[in-house]
Amino acid sequence: MTHDSRRRALITGITGQDGSYLAELLLEKGYQVFGLVRRSSSPRLDRIEHLAERIELVRGDLLDPSSLVRALELSRPHEVYNLAAQSFVPTSWQEPVLTAEFTALGVTRLLEALRQVVPEARFYQASSSEVFGQVAESPQTETTPFWPRSPYGVAKVYGHWITVNYRESYGLFACCGILFNHESPRRGEEFVTRKISLGAARIALGLDRELKLGNLAAQRDWGFAGDFVRAMWLMLQRESPSDYVIATGEQHSVAEVCEHAFAELGLDWRRHVVTDATLLRPAEIDRLVGDASKARRELGWRPTVDFATLIRGMARADYEMLAKRGR
């Protein structure tokens, strides 16, 4: 593996939504980009296909410490972004132990490998607004107490605190970004915003008549993934490491997502969306909204894409993708 004079970054979870946007951003900034991918028979590389010539993939798995040591030895990164996780909340109730292995212990395995191989590297841990869960105050800041409401949220709390612990115990440059929901046309199809944009597109094209959803009243703070990965990079450029809430500061309901996605395609969502009780979570979080003033102050970070533009863009992108596929 050849290393040149450029800064090197290793991204775990490079095949995901955030990994693909982050890889684009780092390439734009002149980095040599390495991506950790698991040895599965058919890794899903569709989100990074357009970058295939410009990034180097290294094999490794958050469940296997020796593979992480090897990946770090191969890439010798200046920056490590840990975006890999079992990240779909409903799955975490069905597979709580696996979720803990990846999303909690996986962080420890990676930090331990980093400490052995490249202790001078800067480390970014993807924390999540799901750590707040049953919120003690609104909006949520870096000092809001954690009260997770899913096995995924619990695992993310562990990942967050173990990162802080390694920073304080070993002097690692390690940061946690507590990111609120962030979406894009690259979002996984199981996530509610993408389920809605895809559902609206299918109905507009006559492929479906209705869309089944769970809690339409649930409110979230939704931003654009491309904006959020910029915040990750900014955290690792600071003089000293710290943790940051990254959010838009606006709350919108699932019903509002429906309204914008369907309206973009000339439809009235109320005629097509039905509530299905089987899609409700065992423990629901009613409302999450973040206060990113620390990130604004210290990182100079601000979101650039507003909610309506984001959701309408997702619906349009799904419509065009399906129309093209149909042709």
Tab-separated table of C-alpha atoms in Angstrom:
chain	number	residue	atom	x	y	z
A	1	MET	CA	0.000	0.000	0.000
A	2	THR	CA	1.604	3.215	-1.129
A	3	HIS	CA	1.495	6.288	1.061
A	4	ASP	CA	2.174	9.700	-0.364
A	5	SER	CA	2.595	13.041	1.347
A	6	ARG	CA	-1.152	13.687	1.578
A	7	ARG	CA	-3.052	13.433	4.837
A	8	ARG	CA	-4.522	9.960	5.252
A	9	ALA	CA	-7.917	9.111	6.683
A	10	LEU	CA	-9.479	5.754	7.492
A	11	ILE	CA	-13.290	5.608	7.473
A	12	THR	CA	-15.136	2.657	8.980
A	13	GLY	CA	-18.647	2.384	7.560
A	14	ILE	CA	-17.477	3.977	4.279
A	15	THR	CA	-20.204	2.137	2.341
A	16	GLY	CA	-22.958	3.885	4.337
A	17	GLN	CA	-24.658	7.218	3.727
A	18	ASP	CA	-22.300	9.243	5.947
A	19	GLY	CA	-19.199	7.318	4.873
A	20	SER	CA	-19.813	8.107	1.213
A	21	TYR	CA	-20.362	11.840	1.817
A	22	LEU	CA	-17.339	12.011	4.129
A	23	ALA	CA	-15.142	10.233	1.564
A	24	GLU	CA	-16.186	12.819	-1.059
A	25	LEU	CA	-15.423	15.700	1.301
A	26	LEU	CA	-11.978	14.339	2.259
A	27	LEU	CA	-11.041	13.646	-1.377
A	28	GLU	CA	-12.052	17.218	-2.209
A	29	LYS	CA	-9.672	18.356	0.539
A	30	GLY	CA	-6.823	16.328	-0.945
A	31	TYR	CA	-6.762	13.396	1.484
A	32	GLN	CA	-5.744	9.857	0.698
A	33	VAL	CA	-8.878	7.959	1.753
A	34	PHE	CA	-9.010	4.401	3.062
A	35	GLY	CA	-12.280	2.642	3.789
A	36	LEU	CA	-12.755	-0.336	6.092
A	37	VAL	CA	-15.065	-2.965	4.589
A	38	ARG	CA	-16.165	-6.288	6.004
A	39	ARG	CA	-15.442	-9.548	4.253
A	40	SER	CA	-18.965	-10.338	3.178
A	41	SER	CA	-19.631	-12.326	0.026
A	42	SER	CA	-21.169	-9.288	-1.674
A	43	PRO	CA	-20.393	-5.978	0.043
A	44	ARG	CA	-22.847	-3.224	-0.912
A	45	LEU	CA	-20.654	-0.661	-2.580
A	46	ASP	CA	-23.298	1.243	-4.569
A	47	ARG	CA	-22.909	4.473	-2.548
A	48	ILE	CA	-19.153	4.650	-3.222
A	49	GLU	CA	-19.062	3.199	-6.757
A	50	HIS	CA	-18.381	6.639	-8.231
A	51	LEU	CA	-15.320	6.945	-5.938
A	52	ALA	CA	-13.932	3.448	-6.570
A	53	GLU	CA	-10.857	4.663	-8.465
A	54	ARG	CA	-9.972	7.241	-5.832
A	55	ILE	CA	-10.235	5.363	-2.538
A	56	GLU	CA	-8.503	2.284	-1.160
A	57	LEU	CA	-10.561	-0.355	0.594
A	58	VAL	CA	-9.022	-2.373	3.410
A	59	ARG	CA	-10.604	-5.475	4.923
A	60	GLY	CA	-11.553	-5.418	8.553
A	61	ASP	CA	-14.341	-6.025	11.006
A	62	LEU	CA	-15.249	-4.278	14.262
A	63	LEU	CA	-15.799	-7.742	15.769
A	64	ASP	CA	-12.206	-8.805	15.016
A	65	PRO	CA	-9.436	-6.855	16.827
A	66	SER	CA	-6.531	-8.266	14.812
A	67	SER	CA	-8.155	-7.156	11.546
A	68	LEU	CA	-8.381	-3.613	12.941
A	69	VAL	CA	-4.696	-3.598	13.886
A	70	ARG	CA	-3.865	-4.773	10.347
A	71	ALA	CA	-6.084	-2.112	8.740
A	72	LEU	CA	-4.398	0.631	10.785
A	73	GLU	CA	-0.927	-0.706	9.958
A	74	LEU	CA	-1.785	-0.719	6.255
A	75	SER	CA	-3.324	2.739	6.128
A	76	ARG	CA	-1.267	4.563	8.816
A	77	PRO	CA	-4.001	7.213	9.077
A	78	HIS	CA	-3.710	10.716	10.504
A	79	GLU	CA	-7.478	10.667	11.093
A	80	VAL	CA	-9.869	7.798	11.855
A	81	TYR	CA	-13.637	8.216	11.502
A	82	ASN	CA	-15.659	5.462	13.157
A	83	LEU	CA	-19.010	5.502	11.363
A	84	ALA	CA	-19.597	1.748	11.308
A	85	ALA	CA	-22.452	0.460	13.469
A	86	GLN	CA	-25.619	-1.572	13.464
A	87	SER	CA	-27.473	1.683	13.041
A	88	PHE	CA	-31.135	0.839	12.490
A	89	VAL	CA	-32.988	1.354	15.780
A	90	PRO	CA	-35.845	-1.203	15.283
A	91	THR	CA	-33.303	-3.949	14.472
A	92	SER	CA	-31.627	-3.289	17.820
A	93	TRP	CA	-34.621	-4.788	19.647
A	94	GLN	CA	-34.462	-7.929	17.509
A	95	GLU	CA	-30.657	-8.222	17.713
A	96	PRO	CA	-29.625	-6.481	20.945
A	97	VAL	CA	-26.438	-8.499	21.519
A	98	LEU	CA	-25.138	-8.035	17.973
A	99	THR	CA	-25.965	-4.319	18.211
A	100	ALA	CA	-23.878	-4.120	21.410
A	101	GLU	CA	-20.979	-6.016	19.799
A	102	PHE	CA	-20.735	-3.586	16.864
A	103	THR	CA	-22.037	-0.315	18.197
A	104	ALA	CA	-20.555	-0.481	21.727
A	105	LEU	CA	-17.676	-2.966	21.962
A	106	GLY	CA	-16.619	-2.307	18.369
A	107	VAL	CA	-15.622	1.206	19.441
A	108	THR	CA	-13.403	-0.191	22.204
A	109	ARG	CA	-11.728	-2.634	19.822
A	110	LEU	CA	-10.976	0.188	17.401
A	111	LEU	CA	-9.700	2.572	20.096
A	112	GLU	CA	-7.486	-0.170	21.522
A	113	ALA	CA	-6.035	-0.912	18.054
A	114	LEU	CA	-5.517	2.811	17.453
A	115	ARG	CA	-3.698	3.173	20.778
A	116	GLN	CA	-1.363	0.321	19.798
A	117	VAL	CA	-0.659	1.291	16.181
A	118	VAL	CA	-1.216	5.038	15.664
A	119	PRO	CA	-1.761	6.699	19.072
A	120	GLU	CA	-1.065	10.103	17.499
A	121	ALA	CA	-3.986	9.739	15.037
A	122	ARG	CA	-7.124	11.813	15.588
A	123	PHE	CA	-10.297	9.819	16.234
A	124	TYR	CA	-13.920	10.663	15.520
A	125	GLN	CA	-16.710	8.632	17.115
A	126	ALA	CA	-20.229	8.837	15.702
A	127	SER	CA	-22.463	9.368	18.715
A	128	SER	CA	-26.195	9.767	18.166
A	129	SER	CA	-29.113	11.834	19.425
A	130	GLU	CA	-30.632	8.454	20.407
A	131	VAL	CA	-28.424	8.695	23.542
A	132	PHE	CA	-30.859	11.327	24.870
A	133	GLY	CA	-33.975	9.200	24.396
A	134	GLN	CA	-36.380	10.155	27.153
A	135	VAL	CA	-35.193	13.736	27.133
A	136	ALA	CA	-34.617	15.542	30.420
A	137	GLU	CA	-34.620	18.979	28.753
A	138	SER	CA	-35.254	20.532	25.384
A	139	PRO	CA	-33.392	21.374	23.245
A	140	GLN	CA	-30.584	18.917	24.008
A	141	THR	CA	-26.986	20.116	24.428
A	142	GLU	CA	-23.648	18.470	25.230
A	143	THR	CA	-24.541	18.488	28.934
A	144	THR	CA	-28.062	17.016	28.696
A	145	PRO	CA	-28.217	13.726	30.655
A	146	PHE	CA	-28.351	10.535	28.569
A	147	TRP	CA	-31.446	8.332	28.893
A	148	PRO	CA	-31.451	5.961	25.916
A	149	ARG	CA	-34.695	4.204	24.956
A	150	SER	CA	-33.448	1.389	22.694
A	151	PRO	CA	-30.618	-1.173	22.707
A	152	TYR	CA	-29.079	0.943	19.932
A	153	GLY	CA	-29.213	4.072	22.102
A	154	VAL	CA	-27.684	2.172	25.039
A	155	ALA	CA	-24.850	0.888	22.820
A	156	LYS	CA	-24.207	4.424	21.535
A	157	VAL	CA	-23.958	5.699	25.126
A	158	TYR	CA	-21.248	3.108	25.787
A	159	GLY	CA	-19.433	4.056	22.565
A	160	HIS	CA	-19.576	7.703	23.576
A	161	TRP	CA	-18.250	7.226	27.107
A	162	ILE	CA	-15.511	4.771	26.144
A	163	THR	CA	-14.239	7.381	23.643
A	164	VAL	CA	-14.237	10.075	26.334
A	165	ASN	CA	-12.541	7.590	28.673
A	166	TYR	CA	-9.711	6.850	26.212
A	167	ARG	CA	-9.234	10.574	25.658
A	168	GLU	CA	-8.953	11.214	29.388
A	169	SER	CA	-6.948	8.074	30.248
A	170	TYR	CA	-4.484	7.939	27.358
A	171	GLY	CA	-4.463	11.497	26.014
A	172	LEU	CA	-5.811	10.436	22.625
A	173	PHE	CA	-7.213	13.128	20.347
A	174	ALA	CA	-10.730	11.664	20.337
A	175	CYS	CA	-14.011	13.482	19.674
A	176	CYS	CA	-17.655	12.436	19.739
A	177	GLY	CA	-20.163	14.045	17.425
A	178	ILE	CA	-23.676	13.720	18.888
A	179	LEU	CA	-25.442	13.878	15.556
A	180	PHE	CA	-29.167	14.325	15.252
A	181	ASN	CA	-31.028	12.688	12.357
A	182	HIS	CA	-29.427	13.430	9.024
A	183	GLU	CA	-30.801	12.305	5.696
A	184	SER	CA	-30.143	12.319	1.963
A	185	PRO	CA	-31.052	10.409	-1.199
A	186	ARG	CA	-28.377	7.901	-0.023
A	187	ARG	CA	-30.232	7.106	3.199
A	188	GLY	CA	-30.999	3.394	3.755
A	189	GLU	CA	-34.464	2.403	2.572
A	190	GLU	CA	-35.467	1.157	6.037
A	191	PHE	CA	-35.209	4.668	7.585
A	192	VAL	CA	-38.475	6.578	7.809
A	193	THR	CA	-37.553	9.607	5.657
A	194	ARG	CA	-36.327	7.377	2.817
A	195	LYS	CA	-39.270	5.023	3.260
A	196	ILE	CA	-41.513	8.046	2.719
A	197	SER	CA	-39.599	9.532	-0.249
A	198	LEU	CA	-39.505	6.114	-1.938
A	199	GLY	CA	-43.154	5.419	-1.085
A	200	ALA	CA	-44.244	8.764	-2.554
A	201	ALA	CA	-42.220	8.080	-5.711
A	202	ARG	CA	-43.718	4.599	-6.109
A	203	ILE	CA	-47.256	5.973	-5.696
A	204	ALA	CA	-46.583	8.839	-8.130
A	205	LEU	CA	-45.396	6.294	-10.707
A	206	GLY	CA	-48.425	4.065	-10.137
A	207	LEU	CA	-46.372	1.233	-8.608
A	208	ASP	CA	-48.168	1.390	-5.230
A	209	ARG	CA	-51.429	2.792	-3.861
A	210	GLU	CA	-50.602	3.315	-0.178
A	211	LEU	CA	-47.751	3.700	2.294
A	212	LYS	CA	-47.858	2.171	5.790
A	213	LEU	CA	-46.125	4.087	8.581
A	214	GLY	CA	-45.880	3.971	12.389
A	215	ASN	CA	-46.054	7.053	14.599
A	216	LEU	CA	-46.869	10.075	12.395
A	217	ALA	CA	-46.663	12.447	15.364
A	218	ALA	CA	-43.052	11.559	16.285
A	219	GLN	CA	-40.859	14.646	15.947
A	220	ARG	CA	-37.211	14.759	15.015
A	221	ASP	CA	-34.497	17.245	14.164
A	222	TRP	CA	-33.655	16.364	10.543
A	223	GLY	CA	-30.671	17.751	8.629
A	224	PHE	CA	-28.687	16.975	5.461
A	225	ALA	CA	-25.988	14.293	5.755
A	226	GLY	CA	-23.599	16.296	3.556
A	227	ASP	CA	-23.703	19.158	6.074
A	228	PHE	CA	-23.200	16.806	9.014
A	229	VAL	CA	-20.045	15.103	7.717
A	230	ARG	CA	-18.450	18.549	7.370
A	231	ALA	CA	-18.891	18.911	11.142
A	232	MET	CA	-17.037	15.606	11.721
A	233	TRP	CA	-14.040	16.884	9.765
A	234	LEU	CA	-14.088	20.262	11.543
A	235	MET	CA	-13.931	18.544	14.957
A	236	LEU	CA	-10.653	16.827	14.057
A	237	GLN	CA	-9.051	20.107	12.895
A	238	ARG	CA	-9.285	21.764	16.319
A	239	GLU	CA	-6.354	22.324	18.666
A	240	SER	CA	-7.901	20.192	21.387
A	241	PRO	CA	-10.550	17.450	21.257
A	242	SER	CA	-14.091	17.973	22.490
A	243	ASP	CA	-17.615	16.615	21.924
A	244	TYR	CA	-20.295	18.418	19.948
A	245	VAL	CA	-24.033	18.264	19.322
A	246	ILE	CA	-24.697	18.620	15.584
A	247	ALA	CA	-28.297	19.513	14.752
A	248	THR	CA	-30.482	22.008	12.897
A	249	GLY	CA	-32.392	23.105	16.010
A	250	GLU	CA	-35.736	22.594	14.233
A	251	GLN	CA	-38.358	19.942	14.994
A	252	HIS	CA	-40.545	18.394	12.338
A	253	SER	CA	-43.030	15.535	12.523
A	254	VAL	CA	-43.148	12.402	10.394
A	255	ALA	CA	-46.433	13.801	9.001
A	256	GLU	CA	-44.536	16.904	7.770
A	257	VAL	CA	-42.010	14.667	6.005
A	258	CYS	CA	-44.969	13.023	4.226
A	259	GLU	CA	-46.450	16.391	3.342
A	260	HIS	CA	-43.287	17.658	1.598
A	261	ALA	CA	-42.343	14.391	-0.118
A	262	PHE	CA	-45.807	13.832	-1.578
A	263	ALA	CA	-46.327	17.512	-2.480
A	264	GLU	CA	-43.060	17.518	-4.445
A	265	LEU	CA	-44.589	14.818	-6.657
A	266	GLY	CA	-47.990	16.492	-6.911
A	267	LEU	CA	-49.785	14.263	-4.395
A	268	ASP	CA	-51.821	14.753	-1.217
A	269	TRP	CA	-50.196	12.490	1.371
A	270	ARG	CA	-53.401	12.102	3.400
A	271	ARG	CA	-54.954	10.097	0.589
A	272	HIS	CA	-52.152	7.515	0.582
A	273	VAL	CA	-50.582	7.193	4.043
A	274	VAL	CA	-52.057	4.714	6.538
A	275	THR	CA	-50.946	4.082	10.124
A	276	ASP	CA	-49.892	0.536	10.977
A	277	ALA	CA	-49.678	-0.253	14.716
A	278	THR	CA	-47.139	-3.052	14.104
A	279	LEU	CA	-44.617	-0.376	13.039
A	280	LEU	CA	-44.627	1.400	16.413
A	281	ARG	CA	-41.490	1.075	18.583
A	282	PRO	CA	-41.618	-0.761	21.952
A	283	ALA	CA	-40.387	2.458	23.614
A	284	GLU	CA	-41.021	5.540	21.555
A	285	ILE	CA	-39.143	8.824	21.766
A	286	ASP	CA	-41.599	11.606	21.096
A	287	ARG	CA	-39.371	14.522	20.344
A	288	LEU	CA	-35.694	15.176	19.854
A	289	VAL	CA	-34.263	18.566	18.949
A	290	GLY	CA	-30.644	19.641	19.279
A	291	ASP	CA	-28.894	22.859	20.201
A	292	ALA	CA	-25.695	23.108	18.140
A	293	SER	CA	-24.564	26.484	19.483
A	294	LYS	CA	-21.240	25.066	20.734
A	295	ALA	CA	-20.494	23.779	17.214
A	296	ARG	CA	-21.492	27.145	15.739
A	297	ARG	CA	-19.252	28.955	18.205
A	298	GLU	CA	-16.167	26.712	18.156
A	299	LEU	CA	-16.292	25.058	14.732
A	300	GLY	CA	-18.041	27.781	12.750
A	301	TRP	CA	-20.458	25.067	11.592
A	302	ARG	CA	-23.928	25.776	10.227
A	303	PRO	CA	-26.364	23.647	8.259
A	304	THR	CA	-26.876	24.835	4.655
A	305	VAL	CA	-29.852	22.721	3.507
A	306	ASP	CA	-33.271	23.352	5.068
A	307	PHE	CA	-35.851	20.687	5.908
A	308	ALA	CA	-38.258	21.231	3.002
A	309	THR	CA	-35.445	21.321	0.412
A	310	LEU	CA	-33.963	18.134	1.877
A	311	ILE	CA	-37.198	16.103	1.865
A	312	ARG	CA	-38.355	17.376	-1.526
A	313	GLY	CA	-34.924	16.605	-2.992
A	314	MET	CA	-35.110	13.043	-1.653
A	315	ALA	CA	-38.571	12.492	-3.178
A	316	ARG	CA	-37.425	13.907	-6.515
A	317	ALA	CA	-34.263	11.746	-6.515
A	318	ASP	CA	-36.271	8.579	-5.768
A	319	TYR	CA	-38.816	9.437	-8.451
A	320	GLU	CA	-36.068	9.899	-11.047
A	321	MET	CA	-34.268	6.714	-9.980
A	322	LEU	CA	-37.422	4.592	-10.236
A	323	ALA	CA	-38.510	6.214	-13.505
A	324	LYS	CA	-35.085	5.473	-14.999
A	325	ARG	CA	-35.214	1.899	-13.726
A	326	GLY	CA	-38.692	1.522	-15.247
A	327	ARG	CA	-37.463	2.684	-18.641
